[in-house]
XYZ file of C-alpha atoms in Angstrom:
571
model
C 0.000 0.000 0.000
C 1.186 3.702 -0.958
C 2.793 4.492 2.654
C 1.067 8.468 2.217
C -2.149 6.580 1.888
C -1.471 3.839 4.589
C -0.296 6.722 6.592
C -3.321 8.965 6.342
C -6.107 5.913 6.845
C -4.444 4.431 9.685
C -4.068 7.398 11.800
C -3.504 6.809 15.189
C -6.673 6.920 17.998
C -7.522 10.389 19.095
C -4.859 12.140 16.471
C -6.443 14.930 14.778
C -6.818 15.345 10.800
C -5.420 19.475 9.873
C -5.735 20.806 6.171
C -3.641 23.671 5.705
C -5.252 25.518 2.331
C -8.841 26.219 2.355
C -8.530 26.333 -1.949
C -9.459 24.045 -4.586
C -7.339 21.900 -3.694
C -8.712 21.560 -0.422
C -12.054 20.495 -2.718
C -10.162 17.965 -4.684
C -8.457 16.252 -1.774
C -12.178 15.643 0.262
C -13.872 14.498 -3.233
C -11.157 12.173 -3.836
C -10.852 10.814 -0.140
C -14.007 11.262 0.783
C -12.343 12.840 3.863
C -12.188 15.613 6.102
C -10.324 17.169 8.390
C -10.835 18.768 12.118
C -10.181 21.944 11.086
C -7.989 23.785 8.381
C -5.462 26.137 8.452
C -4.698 28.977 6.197
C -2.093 31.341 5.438
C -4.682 34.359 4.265
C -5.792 36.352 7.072
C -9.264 37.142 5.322
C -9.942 33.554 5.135
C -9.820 32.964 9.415
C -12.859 32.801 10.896
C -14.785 31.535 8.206
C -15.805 28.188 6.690
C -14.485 26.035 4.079
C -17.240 23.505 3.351
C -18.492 23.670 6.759
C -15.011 23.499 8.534
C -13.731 26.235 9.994
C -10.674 28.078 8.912
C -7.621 28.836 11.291
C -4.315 30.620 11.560
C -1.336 28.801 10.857
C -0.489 29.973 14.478
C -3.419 26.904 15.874
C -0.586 24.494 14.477
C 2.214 25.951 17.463
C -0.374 24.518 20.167
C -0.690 21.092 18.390
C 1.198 18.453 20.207
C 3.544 16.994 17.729
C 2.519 12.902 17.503
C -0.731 14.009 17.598
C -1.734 15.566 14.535
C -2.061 14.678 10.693
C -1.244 17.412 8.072
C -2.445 17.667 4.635
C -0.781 20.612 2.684
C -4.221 21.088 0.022
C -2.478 24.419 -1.692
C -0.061 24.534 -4.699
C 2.008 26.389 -2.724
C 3.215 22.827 -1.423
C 7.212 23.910 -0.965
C 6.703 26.734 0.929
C 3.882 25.792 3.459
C 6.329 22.402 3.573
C 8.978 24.544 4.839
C 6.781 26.607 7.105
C 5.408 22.967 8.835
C 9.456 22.426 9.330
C 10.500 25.203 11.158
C 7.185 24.441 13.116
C 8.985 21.008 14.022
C 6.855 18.889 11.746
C 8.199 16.337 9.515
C 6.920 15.070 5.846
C 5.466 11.963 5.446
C 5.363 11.519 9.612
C 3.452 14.284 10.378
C 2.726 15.816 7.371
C 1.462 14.752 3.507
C 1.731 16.899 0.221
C -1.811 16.134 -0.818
C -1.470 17.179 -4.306
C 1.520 14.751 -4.701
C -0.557 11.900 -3.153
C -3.677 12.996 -5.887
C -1.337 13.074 -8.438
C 0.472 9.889 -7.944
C -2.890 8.016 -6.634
C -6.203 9.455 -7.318
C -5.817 11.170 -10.514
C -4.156 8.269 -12.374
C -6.870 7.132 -15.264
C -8.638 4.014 -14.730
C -8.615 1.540 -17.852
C -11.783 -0.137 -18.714
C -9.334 -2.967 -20.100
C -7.802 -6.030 -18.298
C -5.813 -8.733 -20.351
C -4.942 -10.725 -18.044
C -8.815 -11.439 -17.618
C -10.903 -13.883 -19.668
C -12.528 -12.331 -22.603
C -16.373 -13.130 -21.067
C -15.758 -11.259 -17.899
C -16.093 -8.091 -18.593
C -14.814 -4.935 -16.370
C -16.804 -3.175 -14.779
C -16.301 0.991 -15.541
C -15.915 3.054 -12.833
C -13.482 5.924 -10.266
C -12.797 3.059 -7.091
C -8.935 3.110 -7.138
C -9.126 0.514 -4.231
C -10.389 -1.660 -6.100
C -12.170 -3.200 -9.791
C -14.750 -4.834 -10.630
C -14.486 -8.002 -12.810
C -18.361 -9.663 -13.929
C -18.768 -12.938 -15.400
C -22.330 -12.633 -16.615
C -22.151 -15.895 -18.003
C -21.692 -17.626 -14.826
C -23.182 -15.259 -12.949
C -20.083 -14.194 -10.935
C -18.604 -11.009 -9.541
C -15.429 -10.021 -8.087
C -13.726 -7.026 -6.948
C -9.807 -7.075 -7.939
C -8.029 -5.134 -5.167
C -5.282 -2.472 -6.144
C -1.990 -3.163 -4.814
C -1.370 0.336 -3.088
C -4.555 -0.421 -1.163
C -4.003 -4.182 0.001
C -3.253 -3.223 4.019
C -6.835 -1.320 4.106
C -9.004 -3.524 2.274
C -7.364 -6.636 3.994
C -8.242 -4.904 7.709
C -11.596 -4.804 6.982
C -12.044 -8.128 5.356
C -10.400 -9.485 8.155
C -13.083 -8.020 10.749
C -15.592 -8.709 8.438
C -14.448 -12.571 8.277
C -14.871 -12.489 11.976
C -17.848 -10.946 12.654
C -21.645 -12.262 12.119
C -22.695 -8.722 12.823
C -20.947 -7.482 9.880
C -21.646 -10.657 7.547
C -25.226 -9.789 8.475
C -25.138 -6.518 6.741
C -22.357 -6.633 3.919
C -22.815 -8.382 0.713
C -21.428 -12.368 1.190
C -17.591 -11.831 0.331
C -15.140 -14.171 0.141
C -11.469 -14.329 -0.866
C -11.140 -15.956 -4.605
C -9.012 -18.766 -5.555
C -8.073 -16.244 -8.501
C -4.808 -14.914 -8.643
C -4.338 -11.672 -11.438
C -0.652 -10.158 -11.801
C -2.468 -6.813 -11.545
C -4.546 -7.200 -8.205
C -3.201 -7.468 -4.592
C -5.614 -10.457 -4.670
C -9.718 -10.688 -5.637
C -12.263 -10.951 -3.561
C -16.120 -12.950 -4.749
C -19.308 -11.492 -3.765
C -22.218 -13.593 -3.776
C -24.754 -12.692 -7.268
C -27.706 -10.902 -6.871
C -30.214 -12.009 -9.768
C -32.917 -9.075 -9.005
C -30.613 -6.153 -8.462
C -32.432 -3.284 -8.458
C -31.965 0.873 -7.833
C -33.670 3.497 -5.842
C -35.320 4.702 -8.451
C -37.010 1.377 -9.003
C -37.751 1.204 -5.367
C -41.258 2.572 -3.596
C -40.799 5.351 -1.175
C -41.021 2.756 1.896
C -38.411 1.026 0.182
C -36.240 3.856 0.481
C -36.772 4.629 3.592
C -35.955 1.119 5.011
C -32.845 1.729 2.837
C -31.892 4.926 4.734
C -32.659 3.140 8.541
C -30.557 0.180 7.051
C -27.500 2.322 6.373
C -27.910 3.869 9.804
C -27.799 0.735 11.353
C -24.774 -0.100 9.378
C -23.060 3.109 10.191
C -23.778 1.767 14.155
C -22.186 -1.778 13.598
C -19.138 -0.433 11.587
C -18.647 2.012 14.611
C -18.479 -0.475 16.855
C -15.854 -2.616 14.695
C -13.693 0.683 14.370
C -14.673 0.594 11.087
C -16.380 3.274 8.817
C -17.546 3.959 4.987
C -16.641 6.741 2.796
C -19.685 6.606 0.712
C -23.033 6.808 2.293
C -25.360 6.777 -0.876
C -28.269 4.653 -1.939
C -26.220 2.801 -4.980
C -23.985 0.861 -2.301
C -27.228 -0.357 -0.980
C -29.320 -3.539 -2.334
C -32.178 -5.024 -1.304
C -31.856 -9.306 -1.474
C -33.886 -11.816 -0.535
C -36.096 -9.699 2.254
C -33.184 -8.066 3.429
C -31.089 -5.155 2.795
C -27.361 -5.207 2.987
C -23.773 -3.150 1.428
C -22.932 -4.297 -2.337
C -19.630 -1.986 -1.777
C -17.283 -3.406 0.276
C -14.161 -1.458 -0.591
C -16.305 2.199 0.261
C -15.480 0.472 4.315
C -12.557 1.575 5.591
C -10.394 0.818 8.593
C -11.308 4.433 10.594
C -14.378 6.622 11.411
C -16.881 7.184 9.237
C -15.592 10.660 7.696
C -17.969 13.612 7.700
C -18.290 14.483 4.271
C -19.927 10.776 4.174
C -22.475 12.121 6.464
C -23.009 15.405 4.517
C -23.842 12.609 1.439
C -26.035 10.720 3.383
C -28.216 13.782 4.167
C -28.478 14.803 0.722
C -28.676 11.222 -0.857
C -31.567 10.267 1.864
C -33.160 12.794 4.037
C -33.214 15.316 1.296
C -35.307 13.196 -0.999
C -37.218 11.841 2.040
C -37.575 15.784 2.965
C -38.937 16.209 -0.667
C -41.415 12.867 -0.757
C -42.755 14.367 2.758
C -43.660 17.767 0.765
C -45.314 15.448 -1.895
C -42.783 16.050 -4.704
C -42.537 12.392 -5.836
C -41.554 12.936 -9.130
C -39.500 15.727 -8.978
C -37.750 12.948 -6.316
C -37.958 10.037 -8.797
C -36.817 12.266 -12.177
C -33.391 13.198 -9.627
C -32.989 9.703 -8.853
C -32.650 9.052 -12.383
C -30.461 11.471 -13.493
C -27.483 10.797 -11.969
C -25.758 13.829 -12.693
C -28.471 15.469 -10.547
C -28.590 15.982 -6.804
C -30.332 16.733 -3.746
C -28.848 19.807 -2.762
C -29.832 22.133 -0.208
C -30.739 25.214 -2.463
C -33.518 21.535 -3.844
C -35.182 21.719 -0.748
C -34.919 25.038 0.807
C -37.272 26.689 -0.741
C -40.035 23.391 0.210
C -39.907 24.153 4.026
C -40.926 26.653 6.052
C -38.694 29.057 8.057
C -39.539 27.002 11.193
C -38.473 23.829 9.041
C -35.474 25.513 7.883
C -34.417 26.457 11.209
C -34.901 22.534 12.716
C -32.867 21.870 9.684
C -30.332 23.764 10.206
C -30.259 22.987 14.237
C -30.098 19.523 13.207
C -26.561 19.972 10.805
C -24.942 21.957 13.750
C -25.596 19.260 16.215
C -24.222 16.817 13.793
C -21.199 18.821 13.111
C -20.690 19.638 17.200
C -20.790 15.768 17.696
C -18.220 14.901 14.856
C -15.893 17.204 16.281
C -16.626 16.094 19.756
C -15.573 12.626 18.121
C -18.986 11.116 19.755
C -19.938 9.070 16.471
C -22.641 7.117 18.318
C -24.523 10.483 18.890
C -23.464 11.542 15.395
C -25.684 7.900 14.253
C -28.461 8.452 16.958
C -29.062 11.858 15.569
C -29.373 10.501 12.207
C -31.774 7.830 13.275
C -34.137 10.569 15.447
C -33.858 12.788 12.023
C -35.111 9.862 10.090
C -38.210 9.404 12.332
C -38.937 13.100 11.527
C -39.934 11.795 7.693
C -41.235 8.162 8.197
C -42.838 7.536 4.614
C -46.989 7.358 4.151
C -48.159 6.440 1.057
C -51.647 7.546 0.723
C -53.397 4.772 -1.645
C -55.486 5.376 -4.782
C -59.462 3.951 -4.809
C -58.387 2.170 -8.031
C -55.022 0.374 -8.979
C -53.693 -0.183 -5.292
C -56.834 -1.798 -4.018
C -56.827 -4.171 -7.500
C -57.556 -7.718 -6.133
C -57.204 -6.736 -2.599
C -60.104 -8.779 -1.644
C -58.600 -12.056 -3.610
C -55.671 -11.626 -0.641
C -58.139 -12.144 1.873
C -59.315 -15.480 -0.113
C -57.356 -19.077 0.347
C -60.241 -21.296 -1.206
C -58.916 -21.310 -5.001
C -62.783 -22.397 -5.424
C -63.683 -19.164 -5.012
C -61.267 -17.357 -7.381
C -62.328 -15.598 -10.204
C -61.930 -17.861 -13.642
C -59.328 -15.762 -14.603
C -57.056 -15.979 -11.712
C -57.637 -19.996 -11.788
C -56.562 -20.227 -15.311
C -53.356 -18.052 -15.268
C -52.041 -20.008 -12.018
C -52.951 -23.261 -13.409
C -50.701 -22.376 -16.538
C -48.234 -21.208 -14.171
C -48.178 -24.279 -12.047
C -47.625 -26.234 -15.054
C -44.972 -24.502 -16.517
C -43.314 -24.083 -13.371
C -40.749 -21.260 -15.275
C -37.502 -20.514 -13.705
C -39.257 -16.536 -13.533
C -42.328 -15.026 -13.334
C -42.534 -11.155 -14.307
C -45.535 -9.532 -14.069
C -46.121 -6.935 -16.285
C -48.476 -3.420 -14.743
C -49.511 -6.190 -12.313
C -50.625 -4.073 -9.174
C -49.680 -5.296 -6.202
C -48.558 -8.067 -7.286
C -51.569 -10.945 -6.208
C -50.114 -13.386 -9.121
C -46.295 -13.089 -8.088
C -47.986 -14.421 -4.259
C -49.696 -17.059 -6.024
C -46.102 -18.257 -7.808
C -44.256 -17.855 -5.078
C -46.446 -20.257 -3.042
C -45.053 -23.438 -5.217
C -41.170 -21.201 -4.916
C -41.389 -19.226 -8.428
C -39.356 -16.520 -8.231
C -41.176 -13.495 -9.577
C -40.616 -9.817 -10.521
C -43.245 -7.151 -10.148
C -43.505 -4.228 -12.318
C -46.133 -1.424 -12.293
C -45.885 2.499 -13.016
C -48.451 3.011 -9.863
C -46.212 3.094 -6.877
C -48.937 2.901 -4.360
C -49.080 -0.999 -5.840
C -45.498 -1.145 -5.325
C -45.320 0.467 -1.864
C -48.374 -2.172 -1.137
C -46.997 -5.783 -2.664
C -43.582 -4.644 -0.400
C -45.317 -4.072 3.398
C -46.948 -7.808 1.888
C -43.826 -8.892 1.273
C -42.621 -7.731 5.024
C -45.672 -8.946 6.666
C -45.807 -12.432 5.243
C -42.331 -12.980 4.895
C -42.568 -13.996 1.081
C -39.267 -12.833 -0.297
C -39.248 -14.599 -3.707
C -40.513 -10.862 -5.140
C -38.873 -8.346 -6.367
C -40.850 -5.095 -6.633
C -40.039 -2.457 -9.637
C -41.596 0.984 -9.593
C -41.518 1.755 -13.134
C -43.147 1.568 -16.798
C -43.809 -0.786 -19.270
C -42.844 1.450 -22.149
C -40.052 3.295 -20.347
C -38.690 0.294 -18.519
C -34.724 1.354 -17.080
C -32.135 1.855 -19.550
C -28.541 0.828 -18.888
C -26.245 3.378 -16.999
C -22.529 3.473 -17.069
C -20.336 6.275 -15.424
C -23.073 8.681 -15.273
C -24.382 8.266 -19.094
C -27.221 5.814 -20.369
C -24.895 3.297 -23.000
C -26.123 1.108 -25.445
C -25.541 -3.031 -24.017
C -24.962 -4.423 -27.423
C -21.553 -1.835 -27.193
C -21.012 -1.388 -23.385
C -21.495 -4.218 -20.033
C -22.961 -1.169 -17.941
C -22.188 -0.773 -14.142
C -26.468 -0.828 -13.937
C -27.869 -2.831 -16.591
C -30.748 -2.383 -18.447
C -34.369 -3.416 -17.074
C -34.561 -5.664 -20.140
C -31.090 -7.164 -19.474
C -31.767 -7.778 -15.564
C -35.374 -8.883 -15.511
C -35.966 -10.983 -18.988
C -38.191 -13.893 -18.042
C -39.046 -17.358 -18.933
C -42.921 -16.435 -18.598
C -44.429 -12.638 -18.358
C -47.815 -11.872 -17.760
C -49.454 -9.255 -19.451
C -53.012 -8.849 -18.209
C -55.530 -5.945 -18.872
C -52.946 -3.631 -20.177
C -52.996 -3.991 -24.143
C -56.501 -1.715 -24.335
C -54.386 0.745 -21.957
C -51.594 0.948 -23.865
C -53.152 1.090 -27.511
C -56.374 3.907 -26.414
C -53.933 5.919 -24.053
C -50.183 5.594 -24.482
C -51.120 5.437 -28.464
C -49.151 1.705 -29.003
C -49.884 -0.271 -32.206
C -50.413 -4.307 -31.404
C -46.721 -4.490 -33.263
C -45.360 -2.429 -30.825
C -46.476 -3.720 -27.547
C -45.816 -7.239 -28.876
C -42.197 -6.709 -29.415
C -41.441 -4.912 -26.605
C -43.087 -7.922 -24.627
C -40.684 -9.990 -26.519
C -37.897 -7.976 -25.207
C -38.738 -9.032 -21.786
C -39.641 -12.688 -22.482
C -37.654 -16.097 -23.204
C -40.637 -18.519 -23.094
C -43.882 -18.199 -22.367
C -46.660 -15.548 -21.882
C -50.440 -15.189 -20.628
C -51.451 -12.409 -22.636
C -55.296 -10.667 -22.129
C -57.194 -9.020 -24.934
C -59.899 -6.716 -24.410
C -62.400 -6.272 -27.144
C -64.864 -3.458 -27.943
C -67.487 -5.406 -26.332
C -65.665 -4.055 -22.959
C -67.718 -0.875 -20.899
C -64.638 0.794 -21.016
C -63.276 -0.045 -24.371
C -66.404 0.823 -25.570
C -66.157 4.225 -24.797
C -62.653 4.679 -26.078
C -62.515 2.977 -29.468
C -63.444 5.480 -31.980
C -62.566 6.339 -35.484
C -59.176 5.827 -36.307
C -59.156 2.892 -34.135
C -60.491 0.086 -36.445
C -57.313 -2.287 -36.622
C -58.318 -2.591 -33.230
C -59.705 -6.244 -33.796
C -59.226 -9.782 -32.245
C -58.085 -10.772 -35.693
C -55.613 -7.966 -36.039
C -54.318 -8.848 -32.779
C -54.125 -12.174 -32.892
C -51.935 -12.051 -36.376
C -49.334 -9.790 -34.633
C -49.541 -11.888 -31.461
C -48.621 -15.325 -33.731
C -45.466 -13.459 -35.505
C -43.508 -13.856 -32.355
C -45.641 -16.063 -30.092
C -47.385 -19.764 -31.159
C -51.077 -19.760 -29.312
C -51.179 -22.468 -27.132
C -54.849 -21.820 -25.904
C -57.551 -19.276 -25.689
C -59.938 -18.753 -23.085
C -62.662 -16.875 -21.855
C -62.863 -15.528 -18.742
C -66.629 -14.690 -18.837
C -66.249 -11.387 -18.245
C -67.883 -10.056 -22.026
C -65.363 -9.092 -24.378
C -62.010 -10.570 -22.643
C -60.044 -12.879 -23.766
C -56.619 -14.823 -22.374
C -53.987 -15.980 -24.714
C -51.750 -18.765 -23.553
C -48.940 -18.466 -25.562
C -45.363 -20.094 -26.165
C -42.401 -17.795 -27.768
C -41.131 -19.053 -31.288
C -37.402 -19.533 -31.937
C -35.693 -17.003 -34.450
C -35.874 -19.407 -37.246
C -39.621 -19.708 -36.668
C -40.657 -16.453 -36.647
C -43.488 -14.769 -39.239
C-alpha cells in the first residue's frame, strides 16, 4: 500500500486530521478521499474565521499549540514547498506528520482508470468506474462477480475483510464476500461477492423502500462504529435489497477508521433530502433526480419546500451533527441521524383504483372461489413451473404471491407506486421474499447506466444494466394492459408485442380486451379500427405460437396462452 495513503487511513486513535489551504485543492483532496479534516489552516488572514465547506478556517499559528505525535497534516495548496517549509521550522516532519496532498492525488487518485484487463478472460467483462481501491471483474455468463483489489490499497481492504471474516454482525449486513481462488498479476488479490439475480436501484424502489434503505444504512453506520470501522460513501447505490433483506454491495467504500464527515453530509443529501422532498409530496421531482445521476439533492432543492420554522430545525439539526463529529462522539453523530429519520417516516396515501386491484382475492385461500381468470393463469403457471415469473403493470402483485407459493421466483412491475409500496409491506408482513418489486413503466422500462451516461448493451457491459437485461423472463404476464396501452399511451399491437418480446424467453399469458368491454367501448373510436381480435391475434402469432384461448366470462375478454417461437420460426 502507498505508505502516504497507509499513513493517512491508519491514523492513530484520538490524532487529529489538519488541512492547511482552504482552496481548490482543499475540494479535490475531500472528493477524492471522501475525507475531512478537524479543522484547516490557512495562510490568508481574510480567510480565518470563516468556513471552508463547513469546517472552519484557522491561523497557521493553531498548528504551534498542536502536540507533535498528535496531529495529521495535509498541505491542500499549490504552494506545497513553501507551506512544507513553514510545517518544518514548526517542528513537523513530511510523510510523519505531514502529507503533500497534491503529490498523493497526483500519484494516486488522478491516475486514469482503464476499462481494459488482459490478463482477464474475454467473457468477464470490467466493470467501468473511479474506485482506485479496487475493480470490478463480472462474469455474466456464470453469474459471478469479483472485486480485484489495487496493490497500493491491500493493508486497508485486507483490515476490513479481516473483521468482516470475523464478525456475524458485519456478515449480516455486507454483501457475502469471500477471498477468490483467482490470482491476477495486476490485483493485490480478488475478492467474490455472492450474485444478486434481481438487483435493483432506488429509483425502481417505492418510497417505503427507500426509507428502510436509509434506517438500514444507519444501522450499518452503528455496527461499523463499533468494529472501528467506517464507509466513505453513504449513498443509496452501495445499498441492495436481497432476498427480504437489505445489505452493502460496496465493500471497498469500508474503511479501517471513522466514518468521515463528508460521508455524512452525502447521506443527508442522498436520503433525508429526498425523504424531505417525498414528505412535501414532490414524488416525481424525487424520482426524475434519482434518475439522473448527474443530478442531486442539494440544499438550495429543498430550501425553498420548508418553512422558516423547518429551515431552522434543519439547520439545528446539521450543527448538532457537526458539534458531535468534532466532539468525536460518532454514536450520537448515528443516533441523531436515526431521530432525524423518524422526523420523515414515509406514508403512502393509496389510490381507490389500482392499489386496491384484487385486494379482496388476498383475503381469499379457497382457489374455489377465485375468479376464472385468476384460476386459469395459475394453473398455466403451475404447469410450466418457469424458472421466472414477471408480471407486467400487475398491481400489487396478487399473481407473483400465487407463484411464489409453489417457490417461483417473480418480478413485479407497475408504473403506480402505491401498488409497489403495497406488494412490499406484503412482502414484510408475510415474509414472502421470492418478489422483487419495480416501480416503473412498461414502455419506459430502465435503460442501462454506465459512469453517469445511459450506453447502449450491445456496445457497453454497464455498471447498472438495463431493465430488459436484468429482468428478462421465462414467462411474463401481461393482463388488462394492451386496451391501456393502444387507447392511451397510443401503441400499435406491433409495438407492444415486441417490446413484450424484449422481456420474455418462453412463455406468456397475454389478455385481450375487445370493444365489447364498458370501457373499451367508450374509447374505441374512429381511427381505431385495426383494433380487432383478428388484427391482434396475427401480430400476437409473428412472435408467439397460441397455445390456448380462453374466456374468462367477463364479455369481451379474452386470455392468450402463448409459447415464444425460436428465431428461425418467426413470421
Amino acid at each position: 500500500m502507498n505508505g502516504w495513503v497507509k499513513r493517512l487511513y491508519e491514523r492513530r486513535q484520538g490524532e487529529k486530521l489538519i488541512f492547511f489551504g482552504a482552496s481548490s485543492a482543499y475540494d479535490k483532496f475531500t472528493s477524492h478521499f471522501n475525507i475531512s479534516p478537524d479543522y484547516c489552516v490557512d495562510n490568508d488572514s481574510r480567510k480565518w474565521g470563516l468556513k471552508h465547506n463547513d469546517i472552519k478556517i484557522q491561523s497557521p499559528d493553531a498548528l504551534r499549540n498542536e502536540q507533535k505525535g498528535n496531529v495529521f497534516i495535509v498541505i491542500t495548496s499549490s504552494f506545497a514547498a513553501e507551506i512544507s517549509s513553514q510545517l518544518e521550522r514548526y517542528g513537523f516532519q513530511e510523510g510523519e506528520d505531514y502529507i503533500d496532498g497534491l503529490a498523493l492525488l497526483k500519484q494516486i487518485y488522478c491516475k486514469r482508470i482503464s476499462g481494459f484487463n488482459r490478463h482477464v478472460d474475454s467473457h468477464v467483462k470490467v466493470l467501468k468506474g473511479g474506485d482506485v481501491a479496487g475493480q470490478v471483474l463480472v462474469d455474466p455468463e456464470n453469474r459471478r462477480i469479483f472485486r480485484g483489489i489495487n496493490p497500493d490499497f491491500e493493508s486497508l481492504v485486507n483490515q476490513v475483510y479481516q473483521k468482516f471474516e470475523q464478525s456475524p454482525s458485519l456478515q449480516a449486513k455486507i454483501i457475502d464476500t469471500k477471498k477468490a481462488e483467482q490470482h491476477l498479476p495486476t490485483y493485490a488479490f480478488v475478492l467474490e461477492h455472492e450474485w444478486i439475480p434481481n438487483i435493483t436501484y432506488p429509483y425502481e424502489w417505492s418510497p417505503t423502500m427507500f426509507y428502510d434503505a436509509a434506517v438500514f444504512l444507519t444501522d450499518l453506520m452503528e455496527t461499523l462504529h463499533r468494529h472501528q470501522l467506517g464507509t466513505k460513501d453513504a449513498h443509496p447505490l452501495n445499498v441492495a435489497y436481497h432476498n427480504g433483506r437489505w445489505v452493502w454491495i460496496d465493500f471497498c467504500s469500508i474503511i479501517p477508521m471513522t466514518t468521515p464527515f463528508i460521508a455524512i453530509q452525502e447521506f443527508v443529501a442522498s436520503f433525508i433530502h429526498p425523504l424531505i422532498m417525498l414528505s412535501k409530496n414532490n414524488t416525481e421531482k424525487v424520482y426524475m433526480y434519482f434518475k439522473n445521476p448527474k443530478l442531486g439533492f442539494a440544499w438550495e432543492d429543498i430550501k425553498g419546500y420548508l418553512s422558516e420554522d423547518e429551515q431552522a430545525q434543519y439547520t439545528e439539526r446539521m450543527a448538532a451533527l457537526r458539534k458531535h463529529y468534532h466532539h468525536r462522539d460518532m454514536s450520537a453523530v448515528i443516533a441523531n441521524l436515526k431521530d432525524w429519520l423518524t422526523q420523515y417516516v414515509v406514508a403512502v396515501e393509496e389510490d381507490e383504483t389500482w392499489s386496491q386491484y384484487h385486494d379482496n382475492l388476498f383475503e381469499i385461500s379457497d382457489r374455489n372461489e377465485w375468479p376464472l381468470k385468476n384460476k386459469y393463469v395459475v394453473d398455466f403457471i403451475h404447469s410450466k413451473k418457469p424458472d421466472r415469473l414477471l408480471d407486467l403493470a400487475g398491481a400489487s402483485g396478487w399473481y407473483c404471491f400465487a407463484a411464489s407459493q409453489i417457490g417461483i421466483p417473480s418480478v413485479l412491475i407497475d408504473s403506480n407506486i402505491q401498488c409497489i409500496n403495497k406488494c412490499y409491506e406484503r412482502m414484510k408482513q408475510t415474509g414472502i421474499y421470492n418478489i422483487t418489486p419495480i416501480y416503473g413503466d412498461f414502455i419506459e422500462m430502465t435503460p442501462a447506466m454506465s459512469i453517469g451516461y445511459t450506453v447502449d448493451e450491445r456496445i457497453f457491459y454497464p455498471q447498472r444494466p438495463s431493465f430488459k437485461a436484468r429482468f428478462r423472463s421465462d414467462m411474463v404476464l401481461a393482463l388488462a394492459i394492451v386496451h391501456h396501452l393502444v387507447f392511451s399511451a397510443q401503441l400499435t399491437f406491433e409495438e407492444i408485442i415486441s417490446q413484450i418480446s424484449e422481456v420474455s424467453s418462453n412463455y406468456l399469458v397475454i389478455e385481450f380486451i375487445s370493444t365489447e368491454d364498458i370501457y373499451v367501448s367508450q374509447w374505441y373510436h374512429e381511427g381505431f379500427d385495426w383494433y380487432t381480435r383478428d388484427n391482434f391475434e396475427k401480430v400476437l402469432s409473428t412472435q408467439y405460437e397460441i397455445l390456448d384461448v380462453k374466456d374468462d366470462h367477463f364479455k369481451g375478454r379474452l386470455l392468450y396462452f402463448c409459447r415464444k417461437r425460436l428465431q428461425h420460426e418467426n413470421r
